Coordinates of C-alpha atoms in Angstrom, one line a residue:
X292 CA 29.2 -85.0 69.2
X293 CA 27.5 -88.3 67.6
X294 CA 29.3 -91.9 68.1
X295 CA 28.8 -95.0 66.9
X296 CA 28.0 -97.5 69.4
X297 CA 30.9 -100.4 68.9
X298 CA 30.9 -103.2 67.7
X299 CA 32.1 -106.8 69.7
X300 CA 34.9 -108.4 68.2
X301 CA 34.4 -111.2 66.0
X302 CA 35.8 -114.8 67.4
X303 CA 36.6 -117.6 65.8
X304 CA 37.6 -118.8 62.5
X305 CA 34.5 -118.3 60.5
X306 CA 34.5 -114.9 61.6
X307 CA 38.0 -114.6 60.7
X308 CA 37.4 -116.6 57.2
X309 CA 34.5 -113.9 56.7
X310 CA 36.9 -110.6 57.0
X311 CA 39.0 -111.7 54.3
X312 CA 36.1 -112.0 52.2
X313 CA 35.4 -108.5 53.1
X314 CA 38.4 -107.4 52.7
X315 CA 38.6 -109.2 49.1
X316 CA 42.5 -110.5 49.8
X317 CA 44.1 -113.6 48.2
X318 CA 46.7 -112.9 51.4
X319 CA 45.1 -114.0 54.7
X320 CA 44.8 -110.9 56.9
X321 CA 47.0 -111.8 60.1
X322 CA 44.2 -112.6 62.3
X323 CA 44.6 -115.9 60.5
X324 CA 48.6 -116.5 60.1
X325 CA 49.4 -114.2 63.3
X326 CA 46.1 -115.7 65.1
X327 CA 47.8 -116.3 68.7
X328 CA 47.1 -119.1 70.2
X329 CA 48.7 -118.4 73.7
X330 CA 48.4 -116.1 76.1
X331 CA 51.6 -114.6 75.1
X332 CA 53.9 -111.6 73.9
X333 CA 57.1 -112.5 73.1
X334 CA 58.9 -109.8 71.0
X335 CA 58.3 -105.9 70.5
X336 CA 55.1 -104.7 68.8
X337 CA 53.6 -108.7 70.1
X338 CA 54.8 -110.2 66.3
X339 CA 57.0 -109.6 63.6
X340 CA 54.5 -107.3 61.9
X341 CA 54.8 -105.0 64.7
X342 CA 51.0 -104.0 64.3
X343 CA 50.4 -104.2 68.6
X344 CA 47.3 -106.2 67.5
X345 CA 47.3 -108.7 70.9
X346 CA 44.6 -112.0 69.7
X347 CA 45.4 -114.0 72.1
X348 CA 42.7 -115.2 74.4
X349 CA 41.6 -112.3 77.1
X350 CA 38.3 -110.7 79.1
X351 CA 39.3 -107.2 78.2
X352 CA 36.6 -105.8 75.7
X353 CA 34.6 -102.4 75.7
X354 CA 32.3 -103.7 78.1
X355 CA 34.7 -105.1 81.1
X356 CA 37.4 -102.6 80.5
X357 CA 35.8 -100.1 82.9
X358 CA 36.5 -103.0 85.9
X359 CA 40.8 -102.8 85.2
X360 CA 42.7 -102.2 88.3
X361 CA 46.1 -102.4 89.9
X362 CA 46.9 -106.5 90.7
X363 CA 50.5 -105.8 92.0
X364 CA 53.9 -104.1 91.5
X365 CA 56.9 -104.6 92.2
X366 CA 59.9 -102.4 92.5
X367 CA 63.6 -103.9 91.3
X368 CA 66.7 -103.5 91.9
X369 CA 68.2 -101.7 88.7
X370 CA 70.5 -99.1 87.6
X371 CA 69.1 -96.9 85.7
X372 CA 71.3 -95.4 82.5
X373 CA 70.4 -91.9 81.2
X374 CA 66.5 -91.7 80.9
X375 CA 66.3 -95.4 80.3
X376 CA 64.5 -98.0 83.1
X377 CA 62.9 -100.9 81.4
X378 CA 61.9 -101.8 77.7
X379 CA 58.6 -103.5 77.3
X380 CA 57.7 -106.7 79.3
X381 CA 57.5 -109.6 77.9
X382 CA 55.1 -112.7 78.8
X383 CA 55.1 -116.6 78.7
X384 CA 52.7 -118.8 79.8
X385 CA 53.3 -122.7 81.2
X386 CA 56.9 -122.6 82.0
X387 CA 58.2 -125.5 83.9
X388 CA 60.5 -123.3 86.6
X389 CA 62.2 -124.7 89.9
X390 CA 59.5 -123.5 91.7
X391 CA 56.9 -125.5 89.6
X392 CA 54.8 -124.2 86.4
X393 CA 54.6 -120.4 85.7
X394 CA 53.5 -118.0 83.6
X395 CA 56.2 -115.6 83.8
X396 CA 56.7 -111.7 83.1
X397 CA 60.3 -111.3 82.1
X398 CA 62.1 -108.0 81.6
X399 CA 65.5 -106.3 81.1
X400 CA 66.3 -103.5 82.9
X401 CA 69.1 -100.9 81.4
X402 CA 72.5 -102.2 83.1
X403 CA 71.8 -105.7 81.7
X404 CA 69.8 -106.9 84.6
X405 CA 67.4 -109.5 83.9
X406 CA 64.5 -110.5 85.8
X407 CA 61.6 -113.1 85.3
X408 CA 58.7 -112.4 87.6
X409 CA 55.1 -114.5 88.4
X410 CA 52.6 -112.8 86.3
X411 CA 49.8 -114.2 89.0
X412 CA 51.7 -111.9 91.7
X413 CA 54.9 -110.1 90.4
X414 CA 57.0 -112.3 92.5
X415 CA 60.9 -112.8 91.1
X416 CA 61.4 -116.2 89.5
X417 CA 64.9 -116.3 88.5
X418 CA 67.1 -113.1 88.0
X419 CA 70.5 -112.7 86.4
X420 CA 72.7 -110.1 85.6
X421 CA 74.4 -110.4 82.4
X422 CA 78.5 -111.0 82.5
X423 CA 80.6 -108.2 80.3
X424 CA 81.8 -109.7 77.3
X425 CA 83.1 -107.2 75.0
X426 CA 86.9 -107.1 75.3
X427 CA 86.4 -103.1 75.5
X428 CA 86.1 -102.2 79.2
X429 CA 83.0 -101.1 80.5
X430 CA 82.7 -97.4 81.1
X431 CA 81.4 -96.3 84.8
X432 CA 79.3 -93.3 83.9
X433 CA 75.8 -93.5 81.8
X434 CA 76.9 -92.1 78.6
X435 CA 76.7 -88.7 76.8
X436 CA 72.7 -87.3 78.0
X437 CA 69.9 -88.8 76.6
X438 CA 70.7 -89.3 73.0
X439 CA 73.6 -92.1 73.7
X440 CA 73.4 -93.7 77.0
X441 CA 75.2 -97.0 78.3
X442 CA 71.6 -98.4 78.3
X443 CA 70.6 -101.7 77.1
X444 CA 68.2 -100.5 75.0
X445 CA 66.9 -103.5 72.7
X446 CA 62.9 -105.1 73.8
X447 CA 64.4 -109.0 73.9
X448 CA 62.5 -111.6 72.0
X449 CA 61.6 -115.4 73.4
X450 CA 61.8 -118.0 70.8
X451 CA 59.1 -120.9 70.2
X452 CA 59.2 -124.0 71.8
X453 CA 61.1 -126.7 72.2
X454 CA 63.5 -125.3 74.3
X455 CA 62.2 -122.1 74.8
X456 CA 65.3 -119.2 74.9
X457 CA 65.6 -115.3 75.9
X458 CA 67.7 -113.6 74.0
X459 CA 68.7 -110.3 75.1
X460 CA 71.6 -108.1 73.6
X461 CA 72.9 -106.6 76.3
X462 CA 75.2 -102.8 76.0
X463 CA 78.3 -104.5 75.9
X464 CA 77.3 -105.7 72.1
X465 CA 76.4 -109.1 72.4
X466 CA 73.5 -111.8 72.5
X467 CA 73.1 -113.7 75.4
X468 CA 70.5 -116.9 75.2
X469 CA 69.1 -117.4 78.6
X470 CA 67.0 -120.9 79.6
X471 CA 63.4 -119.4 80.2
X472 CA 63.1 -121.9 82.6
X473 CA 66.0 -120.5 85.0
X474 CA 67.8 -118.1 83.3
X475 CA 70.9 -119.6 83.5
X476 CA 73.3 -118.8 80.3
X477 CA 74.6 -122.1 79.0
X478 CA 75.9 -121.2 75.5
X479 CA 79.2 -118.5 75.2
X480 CA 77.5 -114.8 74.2
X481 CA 78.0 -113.7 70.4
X482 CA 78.9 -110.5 69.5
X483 CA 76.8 -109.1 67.3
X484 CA 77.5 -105.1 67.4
X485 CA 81.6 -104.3 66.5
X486 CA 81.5 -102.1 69.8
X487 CA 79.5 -101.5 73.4
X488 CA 76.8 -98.9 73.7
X489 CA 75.6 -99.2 70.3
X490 CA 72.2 -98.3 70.7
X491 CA 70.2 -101.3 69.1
X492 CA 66.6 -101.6 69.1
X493 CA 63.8 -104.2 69.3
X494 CA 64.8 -107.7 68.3
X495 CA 62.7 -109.4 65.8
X496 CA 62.9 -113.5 65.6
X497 CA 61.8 -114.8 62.2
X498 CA 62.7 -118.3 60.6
X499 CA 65.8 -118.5 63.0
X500 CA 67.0 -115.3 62.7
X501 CA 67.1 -112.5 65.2
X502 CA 67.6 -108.8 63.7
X503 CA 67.6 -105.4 64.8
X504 CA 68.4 -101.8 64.2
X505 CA 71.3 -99.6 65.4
X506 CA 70.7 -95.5 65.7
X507 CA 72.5 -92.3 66.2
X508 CA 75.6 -94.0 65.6
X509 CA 76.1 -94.5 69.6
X510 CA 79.8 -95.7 70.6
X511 CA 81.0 -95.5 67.1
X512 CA 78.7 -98.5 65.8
X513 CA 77.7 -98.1 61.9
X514 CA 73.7 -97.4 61.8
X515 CA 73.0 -100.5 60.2
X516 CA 70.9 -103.7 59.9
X517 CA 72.2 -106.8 62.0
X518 CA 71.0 -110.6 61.3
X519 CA 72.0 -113.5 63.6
X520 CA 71.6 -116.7 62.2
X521 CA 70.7 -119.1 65.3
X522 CA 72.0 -121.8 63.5
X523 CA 74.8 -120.9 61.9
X524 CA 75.6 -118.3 65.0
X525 CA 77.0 -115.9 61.7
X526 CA 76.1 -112.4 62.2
X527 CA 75.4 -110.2 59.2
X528 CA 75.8 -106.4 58.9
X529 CA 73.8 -104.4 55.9
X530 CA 75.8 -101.9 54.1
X531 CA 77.0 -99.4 53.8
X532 CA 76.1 -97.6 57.3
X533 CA 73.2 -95.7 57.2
X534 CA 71.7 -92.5 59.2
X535 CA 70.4 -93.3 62.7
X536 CA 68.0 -96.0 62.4
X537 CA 65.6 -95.4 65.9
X538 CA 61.9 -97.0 65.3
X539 CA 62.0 -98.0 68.8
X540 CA 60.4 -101.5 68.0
X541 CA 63.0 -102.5 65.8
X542 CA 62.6 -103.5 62.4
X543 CA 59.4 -105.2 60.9
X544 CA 59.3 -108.7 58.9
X545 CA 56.3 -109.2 56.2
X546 CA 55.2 -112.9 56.2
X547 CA 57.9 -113.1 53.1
X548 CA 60.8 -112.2 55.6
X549 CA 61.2 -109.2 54.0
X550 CA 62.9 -106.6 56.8
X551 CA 61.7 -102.9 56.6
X552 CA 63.1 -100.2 58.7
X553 CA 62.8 -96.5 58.8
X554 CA 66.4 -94.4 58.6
X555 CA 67.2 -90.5 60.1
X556 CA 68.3 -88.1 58.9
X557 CA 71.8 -87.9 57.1
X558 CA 74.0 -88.0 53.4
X559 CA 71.8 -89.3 51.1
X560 CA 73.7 -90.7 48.1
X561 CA 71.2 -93.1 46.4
X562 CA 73.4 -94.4 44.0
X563 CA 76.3 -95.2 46.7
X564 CA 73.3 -96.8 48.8
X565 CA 73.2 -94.2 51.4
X566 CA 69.1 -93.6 52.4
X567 CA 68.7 -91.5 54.7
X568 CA 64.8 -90.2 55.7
X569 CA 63.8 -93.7 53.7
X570 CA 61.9 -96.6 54.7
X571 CA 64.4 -99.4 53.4
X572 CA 63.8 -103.0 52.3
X573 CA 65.8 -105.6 52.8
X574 CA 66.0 -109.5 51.8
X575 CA 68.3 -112.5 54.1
X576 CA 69.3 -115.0 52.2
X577 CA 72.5 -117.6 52.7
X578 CA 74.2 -115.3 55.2
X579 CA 73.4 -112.2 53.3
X580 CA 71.9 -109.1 53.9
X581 CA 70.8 -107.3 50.3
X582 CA 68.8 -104.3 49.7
X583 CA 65.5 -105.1 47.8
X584 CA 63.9 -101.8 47.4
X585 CA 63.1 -98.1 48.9
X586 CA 60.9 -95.4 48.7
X587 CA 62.2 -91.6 50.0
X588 CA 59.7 -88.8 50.4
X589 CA 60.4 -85.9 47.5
X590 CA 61.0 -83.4 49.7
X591 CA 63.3 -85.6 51.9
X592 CA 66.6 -83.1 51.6
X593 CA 63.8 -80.2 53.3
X594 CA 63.2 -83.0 55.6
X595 CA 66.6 -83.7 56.5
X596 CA 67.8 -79.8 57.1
X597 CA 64.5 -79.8 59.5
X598 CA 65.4 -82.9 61.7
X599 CA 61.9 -83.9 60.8
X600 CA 63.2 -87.9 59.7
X601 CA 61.8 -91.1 59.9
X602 CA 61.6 -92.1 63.5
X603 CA 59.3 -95.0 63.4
X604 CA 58.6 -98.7 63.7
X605 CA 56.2 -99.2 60.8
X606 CA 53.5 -101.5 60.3
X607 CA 52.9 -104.3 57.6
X608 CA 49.6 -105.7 57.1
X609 CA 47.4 -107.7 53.9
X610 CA 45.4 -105.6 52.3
X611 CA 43.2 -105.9 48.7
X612 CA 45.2 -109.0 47.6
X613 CA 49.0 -107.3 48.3
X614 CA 50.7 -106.5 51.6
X615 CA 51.1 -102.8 52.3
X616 CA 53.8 -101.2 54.9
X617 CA 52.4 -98.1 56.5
X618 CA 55.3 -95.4 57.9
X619 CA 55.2 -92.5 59.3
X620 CA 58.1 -90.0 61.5
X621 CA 58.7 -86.3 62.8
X622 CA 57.1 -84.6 60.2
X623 CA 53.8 -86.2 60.8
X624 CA 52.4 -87.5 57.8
X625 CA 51.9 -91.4 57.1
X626 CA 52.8 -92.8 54.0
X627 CA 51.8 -96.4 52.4
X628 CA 53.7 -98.3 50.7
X629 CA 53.2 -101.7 48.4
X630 CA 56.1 -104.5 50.1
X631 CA 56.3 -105.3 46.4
X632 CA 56.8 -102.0 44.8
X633 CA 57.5 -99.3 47.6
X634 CA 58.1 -96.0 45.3
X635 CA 57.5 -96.6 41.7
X636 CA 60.7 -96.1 39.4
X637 CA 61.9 -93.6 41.1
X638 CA 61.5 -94.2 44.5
X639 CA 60.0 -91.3 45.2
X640 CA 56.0 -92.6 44.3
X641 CA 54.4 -94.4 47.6
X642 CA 50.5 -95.9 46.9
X643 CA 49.8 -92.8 49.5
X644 CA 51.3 -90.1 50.9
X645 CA 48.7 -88.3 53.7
X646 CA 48.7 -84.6 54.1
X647 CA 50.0 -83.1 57.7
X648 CA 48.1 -85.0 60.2
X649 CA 50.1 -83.7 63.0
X650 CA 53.4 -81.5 63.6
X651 CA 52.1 -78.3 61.8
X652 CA 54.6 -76.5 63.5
X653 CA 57.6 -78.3 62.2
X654 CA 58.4 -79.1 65.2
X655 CA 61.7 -81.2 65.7
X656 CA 61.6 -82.7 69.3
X657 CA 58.0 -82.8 70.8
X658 CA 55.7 -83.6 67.4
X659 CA 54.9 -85.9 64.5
X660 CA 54.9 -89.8 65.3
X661 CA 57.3 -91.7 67.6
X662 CA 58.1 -94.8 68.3
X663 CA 56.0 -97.5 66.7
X664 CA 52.1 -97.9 65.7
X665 CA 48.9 -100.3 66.5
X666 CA 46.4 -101.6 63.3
X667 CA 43.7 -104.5 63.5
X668 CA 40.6 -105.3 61.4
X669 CA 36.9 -104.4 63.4
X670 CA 34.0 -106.7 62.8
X671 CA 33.1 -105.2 59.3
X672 CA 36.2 -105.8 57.7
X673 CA 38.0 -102.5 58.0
X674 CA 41.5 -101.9 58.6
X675 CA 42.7 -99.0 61.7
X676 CA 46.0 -97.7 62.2
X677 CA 46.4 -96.1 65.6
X678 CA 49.3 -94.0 66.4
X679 CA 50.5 -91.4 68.9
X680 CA 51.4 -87.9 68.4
X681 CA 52.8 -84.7 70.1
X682 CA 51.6 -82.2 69.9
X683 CA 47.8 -81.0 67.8
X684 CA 46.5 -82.5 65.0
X685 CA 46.8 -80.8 61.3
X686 CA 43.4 -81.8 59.8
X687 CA 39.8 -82.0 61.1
X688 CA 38.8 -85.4 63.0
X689 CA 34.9 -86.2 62.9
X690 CA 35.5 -87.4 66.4
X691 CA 37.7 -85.9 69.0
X692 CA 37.9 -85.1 72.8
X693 CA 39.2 -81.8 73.2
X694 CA 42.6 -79.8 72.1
X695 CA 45.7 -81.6 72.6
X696 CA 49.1 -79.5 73.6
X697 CA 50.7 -82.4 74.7
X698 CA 49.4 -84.8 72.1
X699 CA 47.6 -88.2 72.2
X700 CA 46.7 -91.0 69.6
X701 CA 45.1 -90.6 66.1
X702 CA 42.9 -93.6 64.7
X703 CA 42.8 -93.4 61.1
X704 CA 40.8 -95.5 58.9
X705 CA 42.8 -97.2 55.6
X706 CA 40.0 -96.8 53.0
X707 CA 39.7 -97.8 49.2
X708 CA 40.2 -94.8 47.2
X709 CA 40.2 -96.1 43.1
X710 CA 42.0 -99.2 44.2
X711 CA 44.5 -97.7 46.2
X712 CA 44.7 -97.2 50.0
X713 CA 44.6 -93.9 51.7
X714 CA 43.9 -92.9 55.6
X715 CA 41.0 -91.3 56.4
X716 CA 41.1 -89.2 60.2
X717 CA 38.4 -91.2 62.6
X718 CA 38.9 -90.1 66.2
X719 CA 41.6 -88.1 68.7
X720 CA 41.9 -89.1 72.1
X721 CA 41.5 -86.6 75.2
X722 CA 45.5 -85.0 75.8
X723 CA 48.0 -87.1 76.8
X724 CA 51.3 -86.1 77.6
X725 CA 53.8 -88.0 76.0
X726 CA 51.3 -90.9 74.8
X727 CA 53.3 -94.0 73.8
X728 CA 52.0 -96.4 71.3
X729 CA 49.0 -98.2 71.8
X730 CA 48.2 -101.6 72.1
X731 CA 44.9 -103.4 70.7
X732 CA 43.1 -106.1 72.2
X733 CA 39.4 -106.9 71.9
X734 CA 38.2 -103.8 70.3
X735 CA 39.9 -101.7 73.5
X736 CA 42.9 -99.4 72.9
X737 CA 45.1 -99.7 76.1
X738 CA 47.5 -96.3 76.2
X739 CA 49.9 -95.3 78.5
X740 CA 50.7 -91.9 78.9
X741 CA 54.7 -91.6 79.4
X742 CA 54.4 -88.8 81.5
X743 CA 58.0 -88.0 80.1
X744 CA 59.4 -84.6 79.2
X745 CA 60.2 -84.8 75.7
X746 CA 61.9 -81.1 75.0
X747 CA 65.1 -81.4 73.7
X748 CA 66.7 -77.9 73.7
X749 CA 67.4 -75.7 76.0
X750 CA 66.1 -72.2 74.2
X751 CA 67.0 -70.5 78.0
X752 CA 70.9 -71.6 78.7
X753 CA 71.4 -73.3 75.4
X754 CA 72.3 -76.5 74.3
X755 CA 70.6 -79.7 74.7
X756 CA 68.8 -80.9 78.1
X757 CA 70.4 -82.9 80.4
X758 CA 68.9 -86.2 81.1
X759 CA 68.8 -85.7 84.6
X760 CA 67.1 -82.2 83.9
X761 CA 64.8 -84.2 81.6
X762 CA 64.1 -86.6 84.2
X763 CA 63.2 -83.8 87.0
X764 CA 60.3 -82.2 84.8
X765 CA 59.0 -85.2 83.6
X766 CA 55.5 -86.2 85.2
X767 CA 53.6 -89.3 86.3
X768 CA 52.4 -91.6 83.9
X769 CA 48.5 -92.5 83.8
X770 CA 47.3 -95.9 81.9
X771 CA 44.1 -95.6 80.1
X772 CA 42.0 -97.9 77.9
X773 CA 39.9 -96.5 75.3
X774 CA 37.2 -97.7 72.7
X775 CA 39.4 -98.3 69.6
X776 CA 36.1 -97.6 67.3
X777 CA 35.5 -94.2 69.3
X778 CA 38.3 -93.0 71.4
X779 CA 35.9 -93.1 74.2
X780 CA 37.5 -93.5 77.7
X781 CA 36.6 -96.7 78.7
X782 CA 39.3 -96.7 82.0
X783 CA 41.9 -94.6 83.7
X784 CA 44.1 -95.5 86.6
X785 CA 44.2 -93.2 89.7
X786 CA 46.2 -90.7 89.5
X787 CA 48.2 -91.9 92.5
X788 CA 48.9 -95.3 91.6
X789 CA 52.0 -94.2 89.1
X790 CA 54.4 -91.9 90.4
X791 CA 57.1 -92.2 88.0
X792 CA 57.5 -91.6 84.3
X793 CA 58.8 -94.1 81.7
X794 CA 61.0 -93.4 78.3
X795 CA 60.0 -95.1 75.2
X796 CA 58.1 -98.0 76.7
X797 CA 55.3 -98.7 75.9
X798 CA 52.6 -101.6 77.3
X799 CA 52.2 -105.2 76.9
X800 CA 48.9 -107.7 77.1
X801 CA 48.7 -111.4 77.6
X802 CA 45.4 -112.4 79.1
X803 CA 43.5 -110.3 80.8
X804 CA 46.6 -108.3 82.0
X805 CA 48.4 -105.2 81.2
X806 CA 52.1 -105.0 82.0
X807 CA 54.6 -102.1 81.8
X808 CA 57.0 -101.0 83.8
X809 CA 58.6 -97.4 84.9
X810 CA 61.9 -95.1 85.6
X811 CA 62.0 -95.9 89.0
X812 CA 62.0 -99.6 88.7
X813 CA 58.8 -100.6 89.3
X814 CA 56.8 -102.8 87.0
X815 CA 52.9 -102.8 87.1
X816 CA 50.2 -105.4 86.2
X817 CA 46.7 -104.2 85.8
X818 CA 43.6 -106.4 85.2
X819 CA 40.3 -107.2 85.3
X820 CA 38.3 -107.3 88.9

């Protein structure tokens, strides 16, 4: 097996200024209008185009990633709801707290617990547990398995300064706006879901407005699209209801505000405005939520009788002078998409549509893509998706590290084909079992395998799996960091440092530190020695 030797990241704004001339785009690739500044992450995904792509300022390249290692941990004081723990943690640097200036880790665990920790030793800040505001009364078990839990489920999102918030929406339904200084809750919470436990997803903050995603249609909400306007404090609901809308990191914003979001399975009535197995387009303007396009697959009914729907966070990205969304779900294929023109005339006609790359076996539960994807630009100018899968691949990689039962992460290369983008197979990581999506910083791929049992029915006594017999054969999870040009290991923690699992949480990176958290209430912080 031959590899490429890879190369450093390029710094700096000339560097920058020269990928967009490689990449020929009138729109500035978002290493210029996403460049971070901070050593932050604020919202799911790092930014509102969800693409994972941490450029912030950070140690962690090819070469030093070899030296990460355990910092600290520290186990909290949570109640966990079905199989969920913790969504991603988030990070904030120079925040003036009682107990002077901190950078702060801050995350919400799943009974509305909320917790702002040192990120130079894991020590709690502030904490606060979120009041019950819905008028419905709280129920006291964890919800039906592990499809609709009593969880707080929703990655919060930290606004901008002055006057930094949190805002979390908590099961009960509603937004609450914590100080980031303290935590302490000054303004009444809004409701922004019509009933508790509805199963939201990651909130994205753009231009004063906080949105997510509701799926499965968990304690009777309507699978929809939510806006809050900050200023106005009007909350907006798309329509009509959709199928379960589930990409994990909620929806994704281009740098026009346009909101995209992947939906389930379910009716699909086109003309009526029901999409199911879609990837949906949506415009806020004047305290309105209105549908400005779609594209759904051709064979999206087969799709739908297979349980093989969109499941996704998708990614949006400049590319070639336009701005392309790249999707992707159960059945494991990818599909690209123009923001401008997602399907043609009929909505059925995408820029690309890839063959299998993974889920040759159809299979409902365990394969295809989940959860949300990673892309960034290397030094040359060329554009990588990186995603995870269950499950083996469907088409050759020139690069790969062995069969994978239990899946891993595919790095695909989006290449020019006659002016229009397709993906082209690069590398497969070694197996992971139950890989969740990637993060990119530097050039490095940092992975965490879940550990998580993912099997859904029970083919022995029936039925679906509990969550508590889900939780009893799940395994540890194992953070790695891996050459994003190769798939090379570059780091992978001890096999005893992780004893727990985690559901659907994926890392964070802000500096030169990793951050994640798992089911049995511990949150982790690996760095550089």
């Amino acid at each position: 097996m031959s590899q490429k030797k890879a190369p450093k990241m390029m710094r700096g704004l000339k560097g920058l200024l020269t990928m967009a001339c490689l990449g020929g785009a009138s729109l500035a690739p978002h290493a210029l209008f996403g460049q971070q500044a901070k050593a932050e992450w604020t919202t799911s995904s790092v930014d509102q185009f969800r693409d994972a792509w941490y450029q912030g300022p950070s140690k962690i390249t090819p070469a030093t990633a070899k030296n990460l290692h355990l910092l600290w941990k520290t186990k909290l004081t949570i109640k966990t709801m079905g199989m969920q723990s913790f969504r991603e943690p988030l990070e904030v640097v120079g925040v003036a707290t009682p107990a002077g200036t901190k950078d702060l880790t801050v995350v919400v665990g799943a009974s509305n617990e909320v917790f702002a920790l040192d990120s130079a030793d894991g020590k709690v800040v502030w904490q606060a547990k979120l009041p019950w505001a819905s008028a419905t009364p709280q129920q006291p078990g964890e919800g039906r398995g592990f499809i609709c839990t009593n969880a707080q489920s929703a990655t919060p999102v930290i606004s901008d300064a002055p006057g930094r918030k949190v805002y979390v929406l908590s099961s009960d339904g509603y937004i609450h706006t914590l100080e980031l200084t303290d935590g302490a809750e000054k303004d009444a919470p809004v409701q922004i879901l019509s009933q508790p436990y509805g199963k939201p997803y990651g909130l994205n903050l753009v231009n004063g407005v906080i949105y997510t995603i509701t799926g499965q249609g968990c304690g009777g909400v309507p699978n929809a699209l939510y806006a809050f306007d900050l200023k106005t404090r009007k909350v907006t609901q798309s329509q009509p209801p959709q199928a379960g809308l589930w990409g994990v990191a909620g929806p994704t914003i281009d740098h026009d505000g346009t909101i995209f979001f992947e939906s389930g399975d379910g009716p699909y009535d086109a003309a009526a405005g029901k999409l199911s197995t879609s990837i949906e387009a949506f415009t806020y303007a004047d305290g309105t939520l209105k549908l400005k396009d779609y594209y759904t697959p051709p064979n999206y009914d087969w799709l739908t009788r297979r349980d093989l729907d969109m499941n996704a966070t998708g990614v949006v990205f400049p590319w070639k002078g336009r701005e392309i969304y790249i999707g992707s779900g159960k059945e494991g294929r990818f599909f690209i998409v123009d923001t401008k023109n997602m399907g043609g005339t009929d909505h059925q006609t995408p820029l690309y549509r890839s063959p299998l790359i993974s889920n040759t076996n159809m299979n409902f539960q365990t394969e295809g893509t989940w959860g949300s994807m990673a892309t960034w630009l290397d030094k040359s100018g060329t554009r990588w998706l990186l995603a995870p899968i269950g499950g083996k691949v469907g088409v050759k990689f020139p690069v790969t590290y062995g069969e994978t039962p239990n899946g891993g992460i595919v790095a695909l290369k989006v290449v020019d084909k006659g002016g229009h983008p397709e993906v082209e197979p690069a590398w497969l990581s070694h197996d992971m079992l139950t890989a969740e999506p990637p993060v990119i910083v530097n050039g490095v791929a940092i992975v965490l395998a879940g550990g998580e049992y993912t099997l859904q029915s029970n083919d022995v006594e029936g039925g679906l799996f509990s969550a508590e017999q889900r939780i009893k054969n799940s395994g540890k999870a194992k953070l790695y960091a891996l050459d994003a040009l190769t798939g090379k290991e570059l780091y992978a923690s001890p096999d005893a440092d992780i004893p727990s699992f985690l559901h659907q949480a994926g890392p964070s990176v802000a500096g030169d530190k990793v951050y994640f958290g798992t089911f049995d209430g511990t949150i982790y912080c690996y760095g550089l020695k």
